[in-house]
mmCIF file of C-alpha atoms and ligand atoms in Angstrom:
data_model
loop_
_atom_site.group_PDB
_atom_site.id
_atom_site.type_symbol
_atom_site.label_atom_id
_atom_site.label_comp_id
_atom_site.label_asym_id
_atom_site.label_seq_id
_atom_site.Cartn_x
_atom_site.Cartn_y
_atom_site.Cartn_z
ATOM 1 C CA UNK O 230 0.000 0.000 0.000
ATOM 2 C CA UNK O 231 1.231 3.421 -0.886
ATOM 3 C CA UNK O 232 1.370 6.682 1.582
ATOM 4 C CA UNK O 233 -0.822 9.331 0.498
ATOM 5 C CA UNK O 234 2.536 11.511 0.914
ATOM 6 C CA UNK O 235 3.797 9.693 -2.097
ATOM 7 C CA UNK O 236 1.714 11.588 -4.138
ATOM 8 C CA UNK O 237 2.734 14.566 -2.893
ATOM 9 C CA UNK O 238 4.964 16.847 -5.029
ATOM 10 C CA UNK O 239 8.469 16.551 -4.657
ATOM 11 C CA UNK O 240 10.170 19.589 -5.986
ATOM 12 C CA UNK O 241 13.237 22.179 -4.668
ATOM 13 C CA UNK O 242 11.796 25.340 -4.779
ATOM 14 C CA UNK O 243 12.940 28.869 -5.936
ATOM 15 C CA UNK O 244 14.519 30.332 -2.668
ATOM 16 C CA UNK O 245 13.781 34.435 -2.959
ATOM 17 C CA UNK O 246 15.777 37.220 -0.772
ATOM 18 C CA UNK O 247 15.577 36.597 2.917
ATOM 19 C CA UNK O 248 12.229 39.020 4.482
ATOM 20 C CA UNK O 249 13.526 39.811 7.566
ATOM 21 C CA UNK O 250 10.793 40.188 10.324
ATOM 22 C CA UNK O 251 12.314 42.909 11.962
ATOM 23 C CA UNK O 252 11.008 46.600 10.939
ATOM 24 C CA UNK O 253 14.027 48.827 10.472
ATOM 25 C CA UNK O 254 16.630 47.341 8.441
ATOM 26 C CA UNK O 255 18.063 48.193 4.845
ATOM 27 C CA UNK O 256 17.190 45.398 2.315
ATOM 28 C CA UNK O 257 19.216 45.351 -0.933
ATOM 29 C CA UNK O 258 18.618 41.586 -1.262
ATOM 30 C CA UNK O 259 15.729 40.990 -3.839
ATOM 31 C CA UNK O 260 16.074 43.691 -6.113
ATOM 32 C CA UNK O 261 13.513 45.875 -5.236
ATOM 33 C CA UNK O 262 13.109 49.534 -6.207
ATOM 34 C CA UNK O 263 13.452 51.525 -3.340
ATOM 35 C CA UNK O 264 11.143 54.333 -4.320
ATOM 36 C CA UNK O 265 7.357 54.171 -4.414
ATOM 37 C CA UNK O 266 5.588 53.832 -7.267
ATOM 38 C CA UNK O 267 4.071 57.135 -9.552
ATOM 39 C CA UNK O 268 1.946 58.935 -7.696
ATOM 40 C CA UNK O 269 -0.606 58.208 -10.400
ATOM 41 C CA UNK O 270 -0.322 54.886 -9.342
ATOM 42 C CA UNK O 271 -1.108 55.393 -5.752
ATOM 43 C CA UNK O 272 -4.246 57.892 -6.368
ATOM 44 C CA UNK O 273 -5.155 55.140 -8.896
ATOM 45 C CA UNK O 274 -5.706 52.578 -6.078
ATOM 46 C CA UNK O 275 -7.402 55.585 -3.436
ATOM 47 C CA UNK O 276 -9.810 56.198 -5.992
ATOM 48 C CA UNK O 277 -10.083 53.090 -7.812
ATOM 49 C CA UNK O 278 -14.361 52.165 -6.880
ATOM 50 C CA UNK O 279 -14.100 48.929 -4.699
ATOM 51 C CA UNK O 280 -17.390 48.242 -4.561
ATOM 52 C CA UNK O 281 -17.380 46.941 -8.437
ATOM 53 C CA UNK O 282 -14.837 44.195 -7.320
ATOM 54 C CA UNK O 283 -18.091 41.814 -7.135
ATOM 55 C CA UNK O 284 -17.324 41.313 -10.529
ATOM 56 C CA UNK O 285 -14.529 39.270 -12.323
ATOM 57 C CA UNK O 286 -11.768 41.557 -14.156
ATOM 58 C CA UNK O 287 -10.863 42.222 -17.707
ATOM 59 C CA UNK O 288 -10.092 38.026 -18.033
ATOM 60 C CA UNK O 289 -7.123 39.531 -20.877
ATOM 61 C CA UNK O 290 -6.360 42.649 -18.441
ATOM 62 C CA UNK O 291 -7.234 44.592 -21.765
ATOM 63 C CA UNK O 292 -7.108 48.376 -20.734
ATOM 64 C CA UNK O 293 -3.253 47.258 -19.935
ATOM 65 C CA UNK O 294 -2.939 45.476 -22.809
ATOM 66 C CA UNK O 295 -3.502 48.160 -24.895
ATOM 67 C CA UNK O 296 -1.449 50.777 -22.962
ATOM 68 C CA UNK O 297 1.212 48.510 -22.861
ATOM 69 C CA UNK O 298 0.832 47.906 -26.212
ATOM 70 C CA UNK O 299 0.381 51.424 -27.206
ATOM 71 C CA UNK O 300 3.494 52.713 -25.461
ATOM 72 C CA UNK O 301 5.762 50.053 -26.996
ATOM 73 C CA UNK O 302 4.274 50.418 -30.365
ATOM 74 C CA UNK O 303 2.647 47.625 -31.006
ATOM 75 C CA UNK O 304 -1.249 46.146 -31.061
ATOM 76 C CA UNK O 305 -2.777 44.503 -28.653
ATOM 77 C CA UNK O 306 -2.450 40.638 -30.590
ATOM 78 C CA UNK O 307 1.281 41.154 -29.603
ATOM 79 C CA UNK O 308 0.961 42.076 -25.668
ATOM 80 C CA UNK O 309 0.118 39.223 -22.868
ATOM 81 C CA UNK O 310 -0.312 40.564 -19.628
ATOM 82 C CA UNK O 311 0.300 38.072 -16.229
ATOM 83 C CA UNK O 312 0.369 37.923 -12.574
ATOM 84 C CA UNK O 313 4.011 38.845 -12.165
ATOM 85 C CA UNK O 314 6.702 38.173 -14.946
ATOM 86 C CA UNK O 315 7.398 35.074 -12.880
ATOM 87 C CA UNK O 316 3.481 33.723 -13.523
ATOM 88 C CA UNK O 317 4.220 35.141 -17.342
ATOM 89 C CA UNK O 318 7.299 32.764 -17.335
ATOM 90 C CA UNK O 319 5.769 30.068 -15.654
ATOM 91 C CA UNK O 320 3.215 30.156 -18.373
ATOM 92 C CA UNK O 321 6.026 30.774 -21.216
ATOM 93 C CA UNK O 322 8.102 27.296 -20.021
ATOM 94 C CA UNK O 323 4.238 25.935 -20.035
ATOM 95 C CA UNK O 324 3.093 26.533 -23.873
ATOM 96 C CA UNK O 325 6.280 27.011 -25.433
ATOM 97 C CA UNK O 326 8.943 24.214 -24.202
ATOM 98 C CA UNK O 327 6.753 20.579 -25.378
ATOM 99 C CA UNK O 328 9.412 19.301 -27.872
ATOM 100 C CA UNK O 329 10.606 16.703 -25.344
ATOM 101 C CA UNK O 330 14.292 18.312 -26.407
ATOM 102 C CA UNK O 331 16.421 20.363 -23.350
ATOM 103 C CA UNK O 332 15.855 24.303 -23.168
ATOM 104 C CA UNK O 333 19.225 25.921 -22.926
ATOM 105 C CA UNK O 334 20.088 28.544 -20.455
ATOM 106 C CA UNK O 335 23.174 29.340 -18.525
ATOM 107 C CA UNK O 336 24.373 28.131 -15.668
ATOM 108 C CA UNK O 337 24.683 31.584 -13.814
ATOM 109 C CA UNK O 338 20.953 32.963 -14.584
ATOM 110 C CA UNK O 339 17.930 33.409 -12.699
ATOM 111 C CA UNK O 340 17.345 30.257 -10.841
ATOM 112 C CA UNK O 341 13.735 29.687 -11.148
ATOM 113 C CA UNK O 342 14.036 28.639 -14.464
ATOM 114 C CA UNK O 343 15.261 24.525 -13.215
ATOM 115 C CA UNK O 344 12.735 25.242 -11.149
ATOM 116 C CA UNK O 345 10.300 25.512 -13.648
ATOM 117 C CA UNK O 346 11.315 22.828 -15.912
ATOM 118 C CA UNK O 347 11.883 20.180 -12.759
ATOM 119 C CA UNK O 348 7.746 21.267 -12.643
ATOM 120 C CA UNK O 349 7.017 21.342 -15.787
ATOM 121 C CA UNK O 350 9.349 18.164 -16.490
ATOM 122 C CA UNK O 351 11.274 20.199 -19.193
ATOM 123 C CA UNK O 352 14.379 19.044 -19.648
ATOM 124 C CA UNK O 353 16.952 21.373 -19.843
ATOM 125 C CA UNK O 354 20.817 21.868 -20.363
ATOM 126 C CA UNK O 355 22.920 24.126 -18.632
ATOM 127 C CA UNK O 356 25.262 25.986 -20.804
ATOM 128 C CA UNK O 357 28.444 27.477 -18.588
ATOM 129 C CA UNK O 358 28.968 31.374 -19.229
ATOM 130 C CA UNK O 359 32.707 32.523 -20.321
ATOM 131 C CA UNK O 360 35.076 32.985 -16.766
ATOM 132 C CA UNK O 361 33.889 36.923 -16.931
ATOM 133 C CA UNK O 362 30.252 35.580 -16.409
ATOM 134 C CA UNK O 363 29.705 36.582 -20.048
ATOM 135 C CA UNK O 364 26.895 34.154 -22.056
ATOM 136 C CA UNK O 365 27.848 33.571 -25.278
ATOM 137 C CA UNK O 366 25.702 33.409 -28.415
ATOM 138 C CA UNK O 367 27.761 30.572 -30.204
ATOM 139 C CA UNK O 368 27.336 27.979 -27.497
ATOM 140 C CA UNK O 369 23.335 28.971 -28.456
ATOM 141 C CA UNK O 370 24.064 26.950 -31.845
ATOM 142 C CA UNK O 371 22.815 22.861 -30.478
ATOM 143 C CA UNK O 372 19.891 21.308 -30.996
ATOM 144 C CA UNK O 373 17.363 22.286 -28.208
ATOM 145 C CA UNK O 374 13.637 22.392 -27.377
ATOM 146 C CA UNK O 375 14.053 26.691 -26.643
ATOM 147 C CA UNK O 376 16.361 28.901 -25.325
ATOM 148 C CA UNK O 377 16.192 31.700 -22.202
ATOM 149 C CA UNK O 378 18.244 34.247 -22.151
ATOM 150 C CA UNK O 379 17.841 36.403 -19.418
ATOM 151 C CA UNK O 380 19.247 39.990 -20.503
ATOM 152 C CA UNK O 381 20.679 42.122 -18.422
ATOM 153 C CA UNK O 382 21.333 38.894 -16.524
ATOM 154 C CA UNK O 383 20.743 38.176 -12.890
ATOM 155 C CA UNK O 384 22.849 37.709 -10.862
ATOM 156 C CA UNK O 385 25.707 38.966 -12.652
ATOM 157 C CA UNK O 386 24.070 42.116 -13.971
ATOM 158 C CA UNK O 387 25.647 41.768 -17.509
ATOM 159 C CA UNK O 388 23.833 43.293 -20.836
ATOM 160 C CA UNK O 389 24.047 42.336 -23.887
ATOM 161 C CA UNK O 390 23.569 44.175 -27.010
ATOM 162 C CA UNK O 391 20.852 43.192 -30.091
ATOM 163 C CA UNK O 392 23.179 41.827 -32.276
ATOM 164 C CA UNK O 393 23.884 39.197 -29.403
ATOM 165 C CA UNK O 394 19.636 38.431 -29.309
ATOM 166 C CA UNK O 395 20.153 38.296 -33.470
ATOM 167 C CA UNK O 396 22.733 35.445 -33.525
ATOM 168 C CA UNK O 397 21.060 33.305 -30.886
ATOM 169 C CA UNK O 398 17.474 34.213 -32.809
ATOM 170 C CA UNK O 399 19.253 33.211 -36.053
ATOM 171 C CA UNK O 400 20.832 30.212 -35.123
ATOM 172 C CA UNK O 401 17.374 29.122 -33.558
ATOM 173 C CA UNK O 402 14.821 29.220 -36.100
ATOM 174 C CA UNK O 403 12.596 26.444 -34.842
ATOM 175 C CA UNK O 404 12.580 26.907 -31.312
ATOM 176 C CA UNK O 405 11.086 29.472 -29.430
ATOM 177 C CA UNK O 406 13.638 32.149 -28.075
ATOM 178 C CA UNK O 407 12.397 34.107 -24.579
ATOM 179 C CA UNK O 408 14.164 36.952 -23.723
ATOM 180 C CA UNK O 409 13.662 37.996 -20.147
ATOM 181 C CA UNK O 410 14.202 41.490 -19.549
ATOM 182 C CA UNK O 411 12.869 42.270 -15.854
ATOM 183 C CA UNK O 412 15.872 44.749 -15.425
ATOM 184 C CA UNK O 413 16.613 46.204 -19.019
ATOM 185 C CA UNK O 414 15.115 49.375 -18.182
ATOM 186 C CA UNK O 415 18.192 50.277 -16.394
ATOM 187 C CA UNK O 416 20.209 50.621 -18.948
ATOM 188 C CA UNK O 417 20.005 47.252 -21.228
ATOM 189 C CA UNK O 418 19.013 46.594 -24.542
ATOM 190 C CA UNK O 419 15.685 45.321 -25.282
ATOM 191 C CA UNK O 420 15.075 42.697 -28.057
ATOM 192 C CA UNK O 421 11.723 44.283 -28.980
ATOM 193 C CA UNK O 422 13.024 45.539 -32.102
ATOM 194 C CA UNK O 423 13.530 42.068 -33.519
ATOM 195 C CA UNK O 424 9.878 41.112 -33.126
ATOM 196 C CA UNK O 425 8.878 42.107 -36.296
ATOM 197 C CA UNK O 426 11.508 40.005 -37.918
ATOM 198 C CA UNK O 427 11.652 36.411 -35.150
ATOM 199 C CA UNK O 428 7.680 34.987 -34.764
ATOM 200 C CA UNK O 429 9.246 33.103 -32.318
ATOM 201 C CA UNK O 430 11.123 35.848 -30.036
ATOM 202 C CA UNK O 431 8.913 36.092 -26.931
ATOM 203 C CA UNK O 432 10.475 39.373 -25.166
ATOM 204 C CA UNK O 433 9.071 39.122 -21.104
ATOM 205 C CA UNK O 434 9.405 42.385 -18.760
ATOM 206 C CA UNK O 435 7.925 43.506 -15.092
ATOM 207 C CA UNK O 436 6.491 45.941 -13.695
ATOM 208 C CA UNK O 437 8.099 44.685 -10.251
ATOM 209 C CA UNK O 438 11.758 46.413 -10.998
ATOM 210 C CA UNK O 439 11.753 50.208 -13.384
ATOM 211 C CA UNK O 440 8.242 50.638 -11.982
ATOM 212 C CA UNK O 441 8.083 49.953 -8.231
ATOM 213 C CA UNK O 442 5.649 47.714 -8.484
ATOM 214 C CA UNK O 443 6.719 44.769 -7.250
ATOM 215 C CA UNK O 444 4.078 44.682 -4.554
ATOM 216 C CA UNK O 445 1.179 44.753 -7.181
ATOM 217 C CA UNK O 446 2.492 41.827 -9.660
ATOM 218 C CA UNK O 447 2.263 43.019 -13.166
ATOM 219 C CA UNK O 448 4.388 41.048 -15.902
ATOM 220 C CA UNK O 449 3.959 40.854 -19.934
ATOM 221 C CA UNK O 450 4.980 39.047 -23.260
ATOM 222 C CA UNK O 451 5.336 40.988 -25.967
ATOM 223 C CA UNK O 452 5.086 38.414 -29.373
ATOM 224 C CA UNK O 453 4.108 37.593 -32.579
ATOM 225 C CA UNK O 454 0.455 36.358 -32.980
ATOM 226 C CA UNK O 455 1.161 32.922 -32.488
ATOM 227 C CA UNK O 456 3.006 32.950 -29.297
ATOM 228 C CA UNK O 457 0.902 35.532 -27.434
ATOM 229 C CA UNK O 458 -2.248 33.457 -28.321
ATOM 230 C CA UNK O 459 -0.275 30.224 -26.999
ATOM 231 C CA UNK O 460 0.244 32.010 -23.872
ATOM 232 C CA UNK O 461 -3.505 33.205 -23.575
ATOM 233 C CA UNK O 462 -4.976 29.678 -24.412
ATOM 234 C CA UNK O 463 -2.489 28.166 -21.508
ATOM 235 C CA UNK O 464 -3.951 31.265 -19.188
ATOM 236 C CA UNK O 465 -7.281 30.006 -19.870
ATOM 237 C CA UNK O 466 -6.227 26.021 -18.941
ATOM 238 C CA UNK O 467 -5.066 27.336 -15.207
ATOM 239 C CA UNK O 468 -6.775 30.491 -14.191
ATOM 240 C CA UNK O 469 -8.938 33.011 -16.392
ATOM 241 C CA UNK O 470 -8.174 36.075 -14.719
ATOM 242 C CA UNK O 471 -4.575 36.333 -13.224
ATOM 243 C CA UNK O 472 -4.700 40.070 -13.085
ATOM 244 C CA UNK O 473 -7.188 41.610 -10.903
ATOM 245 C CA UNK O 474 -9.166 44.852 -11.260
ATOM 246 C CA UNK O 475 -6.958 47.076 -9.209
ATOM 247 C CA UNK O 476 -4.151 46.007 -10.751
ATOM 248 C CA UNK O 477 -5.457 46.904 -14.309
ATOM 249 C CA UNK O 478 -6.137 50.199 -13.173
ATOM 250 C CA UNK O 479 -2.630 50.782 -11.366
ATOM 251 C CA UNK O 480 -0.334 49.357 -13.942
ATOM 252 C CA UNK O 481 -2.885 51.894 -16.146
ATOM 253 C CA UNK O 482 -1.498 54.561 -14.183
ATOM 254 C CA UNK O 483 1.752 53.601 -14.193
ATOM 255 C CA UNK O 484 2.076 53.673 -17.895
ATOM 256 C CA UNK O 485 0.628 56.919 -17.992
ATOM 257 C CA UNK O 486 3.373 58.480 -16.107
ATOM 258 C CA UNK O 487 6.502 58.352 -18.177
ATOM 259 C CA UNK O 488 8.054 61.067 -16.933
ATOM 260 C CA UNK O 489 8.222 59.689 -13.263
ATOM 261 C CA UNK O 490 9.117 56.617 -14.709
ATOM 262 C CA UNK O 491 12.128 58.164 -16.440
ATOM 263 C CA UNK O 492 13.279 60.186 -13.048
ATOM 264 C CA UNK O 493 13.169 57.186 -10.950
ATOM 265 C CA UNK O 494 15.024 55.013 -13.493
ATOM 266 C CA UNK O 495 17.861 57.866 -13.475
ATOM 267 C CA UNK O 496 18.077 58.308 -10.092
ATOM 268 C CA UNK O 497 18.735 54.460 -9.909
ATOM 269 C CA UNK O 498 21.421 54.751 -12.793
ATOM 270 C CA UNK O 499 23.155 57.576 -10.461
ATOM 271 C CA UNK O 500 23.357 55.730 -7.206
ATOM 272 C CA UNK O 501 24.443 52.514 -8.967
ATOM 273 C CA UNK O 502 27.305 54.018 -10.471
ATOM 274 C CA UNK O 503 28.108 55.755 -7.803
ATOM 275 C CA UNK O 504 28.425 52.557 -5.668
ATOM 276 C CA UNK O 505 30.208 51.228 -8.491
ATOM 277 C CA UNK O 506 32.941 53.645 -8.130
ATOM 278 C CA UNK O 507 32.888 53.452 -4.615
ATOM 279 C CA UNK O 508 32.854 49.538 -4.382
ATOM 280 C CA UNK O 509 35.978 49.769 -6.851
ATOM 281 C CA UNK O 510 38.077 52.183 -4.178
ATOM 282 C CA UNK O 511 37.511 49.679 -1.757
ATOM 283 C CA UNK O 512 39.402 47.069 -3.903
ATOM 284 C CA UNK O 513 35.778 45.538 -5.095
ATOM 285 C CA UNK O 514 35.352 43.332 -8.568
ATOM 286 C CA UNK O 515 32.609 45.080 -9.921
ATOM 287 C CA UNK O 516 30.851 43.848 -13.344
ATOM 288 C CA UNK O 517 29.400 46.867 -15.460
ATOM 289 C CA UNK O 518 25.870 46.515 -14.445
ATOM 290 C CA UNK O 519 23.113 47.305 -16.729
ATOM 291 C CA UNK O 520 20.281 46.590 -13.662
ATOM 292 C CA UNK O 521 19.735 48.154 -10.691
ATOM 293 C CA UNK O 522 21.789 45.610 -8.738
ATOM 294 C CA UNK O 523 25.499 45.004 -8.601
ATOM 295 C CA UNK O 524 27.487 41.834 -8.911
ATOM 296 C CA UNK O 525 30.900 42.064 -6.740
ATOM 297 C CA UNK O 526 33.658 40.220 -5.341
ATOM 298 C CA UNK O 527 36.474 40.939 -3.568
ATOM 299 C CA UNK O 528 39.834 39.139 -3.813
ATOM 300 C CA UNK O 529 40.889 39.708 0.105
ATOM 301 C CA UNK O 530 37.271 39.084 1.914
ATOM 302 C CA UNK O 531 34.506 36.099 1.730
ATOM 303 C CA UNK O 532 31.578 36.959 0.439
ATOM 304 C CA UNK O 533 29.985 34.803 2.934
ATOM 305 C CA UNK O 534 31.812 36.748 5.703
ATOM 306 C CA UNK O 535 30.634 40.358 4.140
ATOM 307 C CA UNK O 536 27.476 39.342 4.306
ATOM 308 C CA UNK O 537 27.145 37.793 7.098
ATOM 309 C CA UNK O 538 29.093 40.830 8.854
ATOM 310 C CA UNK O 539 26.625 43.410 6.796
ATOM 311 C CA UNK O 540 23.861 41.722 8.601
ATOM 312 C CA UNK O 541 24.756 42.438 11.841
ATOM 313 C CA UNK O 542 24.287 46.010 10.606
ATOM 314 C CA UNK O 543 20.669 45.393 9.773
ATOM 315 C CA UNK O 544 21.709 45.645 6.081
ATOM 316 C CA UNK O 545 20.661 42.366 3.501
ATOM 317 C CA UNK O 546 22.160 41.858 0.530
ATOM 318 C CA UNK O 547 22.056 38.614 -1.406
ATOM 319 C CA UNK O 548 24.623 36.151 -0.867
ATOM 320 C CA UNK O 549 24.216 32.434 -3.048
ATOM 321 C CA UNK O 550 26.120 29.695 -1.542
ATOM 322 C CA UNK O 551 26.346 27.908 -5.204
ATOM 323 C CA UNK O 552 28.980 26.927 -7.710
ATOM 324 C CA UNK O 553 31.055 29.680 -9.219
ATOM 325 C CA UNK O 554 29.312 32.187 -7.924
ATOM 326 C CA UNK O 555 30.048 31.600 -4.124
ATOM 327 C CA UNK O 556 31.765 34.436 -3.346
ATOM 328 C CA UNK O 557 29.718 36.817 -4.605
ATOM 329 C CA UNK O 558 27.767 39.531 -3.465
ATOM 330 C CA UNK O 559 24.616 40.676 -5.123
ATOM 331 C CA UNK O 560 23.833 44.092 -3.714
ATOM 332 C CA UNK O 561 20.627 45.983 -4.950
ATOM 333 C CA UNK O 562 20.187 49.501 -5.052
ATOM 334 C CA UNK O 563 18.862 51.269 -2.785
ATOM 335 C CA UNK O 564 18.030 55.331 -1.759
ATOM 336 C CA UNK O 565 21.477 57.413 -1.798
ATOM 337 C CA UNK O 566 21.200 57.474 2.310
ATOM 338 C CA UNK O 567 20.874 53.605 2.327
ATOM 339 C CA UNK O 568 23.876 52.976 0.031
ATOM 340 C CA UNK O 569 25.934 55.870 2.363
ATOM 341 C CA UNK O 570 25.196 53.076 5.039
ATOM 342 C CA UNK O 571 26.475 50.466 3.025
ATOM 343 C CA UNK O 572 29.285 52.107 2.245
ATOM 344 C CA UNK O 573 30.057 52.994 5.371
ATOM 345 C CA UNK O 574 29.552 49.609 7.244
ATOM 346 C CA UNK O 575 32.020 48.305 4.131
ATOM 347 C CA UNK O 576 34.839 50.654 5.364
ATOM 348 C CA UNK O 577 34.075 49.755 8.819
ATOM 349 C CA UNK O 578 34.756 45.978 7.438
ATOM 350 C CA UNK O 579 37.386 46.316 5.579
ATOM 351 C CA UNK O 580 39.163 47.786 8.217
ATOM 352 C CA UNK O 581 38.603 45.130 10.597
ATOM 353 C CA UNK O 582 37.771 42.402 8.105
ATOM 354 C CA UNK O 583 37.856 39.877 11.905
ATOM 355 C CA UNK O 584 33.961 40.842 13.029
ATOM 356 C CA UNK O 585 32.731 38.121 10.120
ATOM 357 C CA UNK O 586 30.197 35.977 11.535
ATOM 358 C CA UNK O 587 30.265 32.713 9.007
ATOM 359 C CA UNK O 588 26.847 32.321 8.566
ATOM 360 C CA UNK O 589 26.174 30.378 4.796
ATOM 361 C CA UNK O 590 22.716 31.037 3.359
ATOM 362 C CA UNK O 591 21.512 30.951 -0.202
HETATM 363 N N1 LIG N 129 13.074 37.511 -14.056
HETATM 364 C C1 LIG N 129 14.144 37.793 -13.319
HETATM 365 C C2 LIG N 129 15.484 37.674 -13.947
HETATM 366 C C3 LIG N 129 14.020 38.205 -11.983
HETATM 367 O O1 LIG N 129 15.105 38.473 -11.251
HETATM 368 C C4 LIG N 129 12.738 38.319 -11.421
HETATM 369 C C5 LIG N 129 12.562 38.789 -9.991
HETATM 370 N N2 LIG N 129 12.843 37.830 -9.031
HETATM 371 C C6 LIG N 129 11.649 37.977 -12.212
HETATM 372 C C7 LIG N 129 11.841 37.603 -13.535
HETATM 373 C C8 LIG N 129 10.240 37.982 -11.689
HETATM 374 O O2 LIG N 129 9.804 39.205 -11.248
HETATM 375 P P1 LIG N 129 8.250 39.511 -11.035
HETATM 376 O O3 LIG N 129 7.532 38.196 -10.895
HETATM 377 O O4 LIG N 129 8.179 40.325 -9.800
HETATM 378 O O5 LIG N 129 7.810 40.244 -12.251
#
């Protein structure tokens, strides 16, 4: 006889940045954008008429739709709009990876995607990035069943430029190619002006990152015809309505407000290189980051020990206890007076490097 706990699911989650419980701390761990969203956004929601939430939203979020679609040029056939880019994702790996051949993505990338496929029961292949973390579009060139290319990549913060998307995109005429571009608005290159030319480029960005909205869960696909319809029809198998009613009418408001969008994005820009620079004084291997996070080493301290030494200062940054990437930091940006903190409790560090508490966490 068989235990009902058999049956159970039997998966290793995605692990997200630690939520500490405590109330004043400084969190530069998941990526967050540390100023509110527009304040479009936020009379949006005071005014937005609650008592009509008896009734089921927009089931294709369409008043998004077409602002999203409006704003990036395109019609509405090309925009899908999701709970979240991870939910959009999630629902990408569904209808676009059946081919029973592996998905390719790097090693060093966003680690939900094994997540997804171990769900899903994708197979996949891992495909190392160069010793500077770099990906590289010829290793692209194998027989696969899709390809993800996160760009700017996380954790390492690396862009890449079109002509990168165009070889992988050429090489890969039968399978479908996802970009994922949570972060390019700080700085990367989006693929969306190779969707007129690849039907099966699927380019996926957030409102979580660029638009402070992280709290709300907004996501899209922007595609050709076929794939946006393959992601609505695999909507409709799991759960009509993934975006609900306020959230229409806040990521409305959001799009509406480009020039707030714009400031914010800046201000990011600023304090990131800023930190850069600063991070570099103190003897820091910093990547060029095109997101609003950094990716940095240092050849003298553990990364485990920085962190662990940073949170005794209330301040969280990411630390991943995985292969060739385990002494790393991944340190978001915050306000100008929380990265003056950071700064500060680095210098205090560095100059008495002994106060590490070796704590390892993922
Ligand atoms: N893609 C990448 C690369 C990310 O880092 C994240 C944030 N964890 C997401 C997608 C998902 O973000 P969200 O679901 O908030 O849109």
């Amino acid at each position: 006889m068989g235990n009902w706990k058999d049956n159970l699911i039997d998966i290793a989650p995605y692990v997200a940045g630690e939520q500490p419980k405590k109330a004043d701390f400084i969190k530069l761990n998941a990526n967050e954008n540390p100023y509110p969203p527009s304040p479009k956004v936020i009379e949006a929601i005071n005014s937005f008429k609650a008592a009509g939430l008896n009734k089921y939203p927009d089931a294709d979020a369409t008043p998004l739709v077409s602002a999203v679609a409006e704003r990036a040029g395109l019609s509405e056939e090309n925009v899908f709009i999701g709970n979240g880019s991870d939910d959009v994702l999630a629902l990408c790996f569904r209808a676009f990876f059946n081919s029973g051949k592996p998905v390719l993505y790097p090693d060093i990338t966003y680690s939900f995607y094994p997540v997804w496929c171990s769900m899903l029961k994708i197979p996949y292949e891992l495909i190392p990035v160069d010793e500077d973390f770099n990906i590289r579009a010829e290793d692209y060139k194998r027989e696969n069943g899709g390809v993800i290319i996160c760009n700017p990549n996380a954790p390492t913060s690396i862009g890449r430029d079109l002509d990168f998307m165009r070889e992988i995109l050429d090489a890969n005429p039968d399978s479908v190619v996802i970009s994922d571009e949570a972060y390019v608005d700080f700085g990367g290159v989006s693929a969306l002006p190779l969707l007129k030319e690849y039907p099966n480029l699927a380019v996926v960005q957030t409102f979580s990152k660029s638009r402070s909205m992280a709290g709300m869960r907004i996501g899209c696909c922007f595609g050709g015809k076929d794939i946006i319809g393959a992601l609505r029809a695999a909507k409709d198998s799991y759960n009509s309505y993934p975006v609900d009613s306020v959230a229409i009418a806040a990521g409305c408001a959001s799009i509406a407000d480009e020039e707030y969008f714009r400031v914010t994005v800046d201000r990011i820009i600023r304090t990131r290189d800023r930190l850069t620079d600063e991070l570099r004084k103190m003897g820091f291997d910093v990547k060029d980051s095109s997101t609003n996070f950094l990716f940095a080493s240092h050849p003298k301290y553990r990364a485990a020990d920085i962190s662990a030494f940073l949170k005794t200062k209330d301040i969280y940054v990411r630390f991943f206890n995985k292969p060739r990437i385990d002494n790393h930091l991944r340190i978001t940006i915050g306000t100008d007076e929380e990265i003056d903190a950071l700064i500060g409790a680095l210098k205090e560090y560095i100059k008495n490097p002994g106060m590490g508490i070796d704590i390892r966490e993922d």
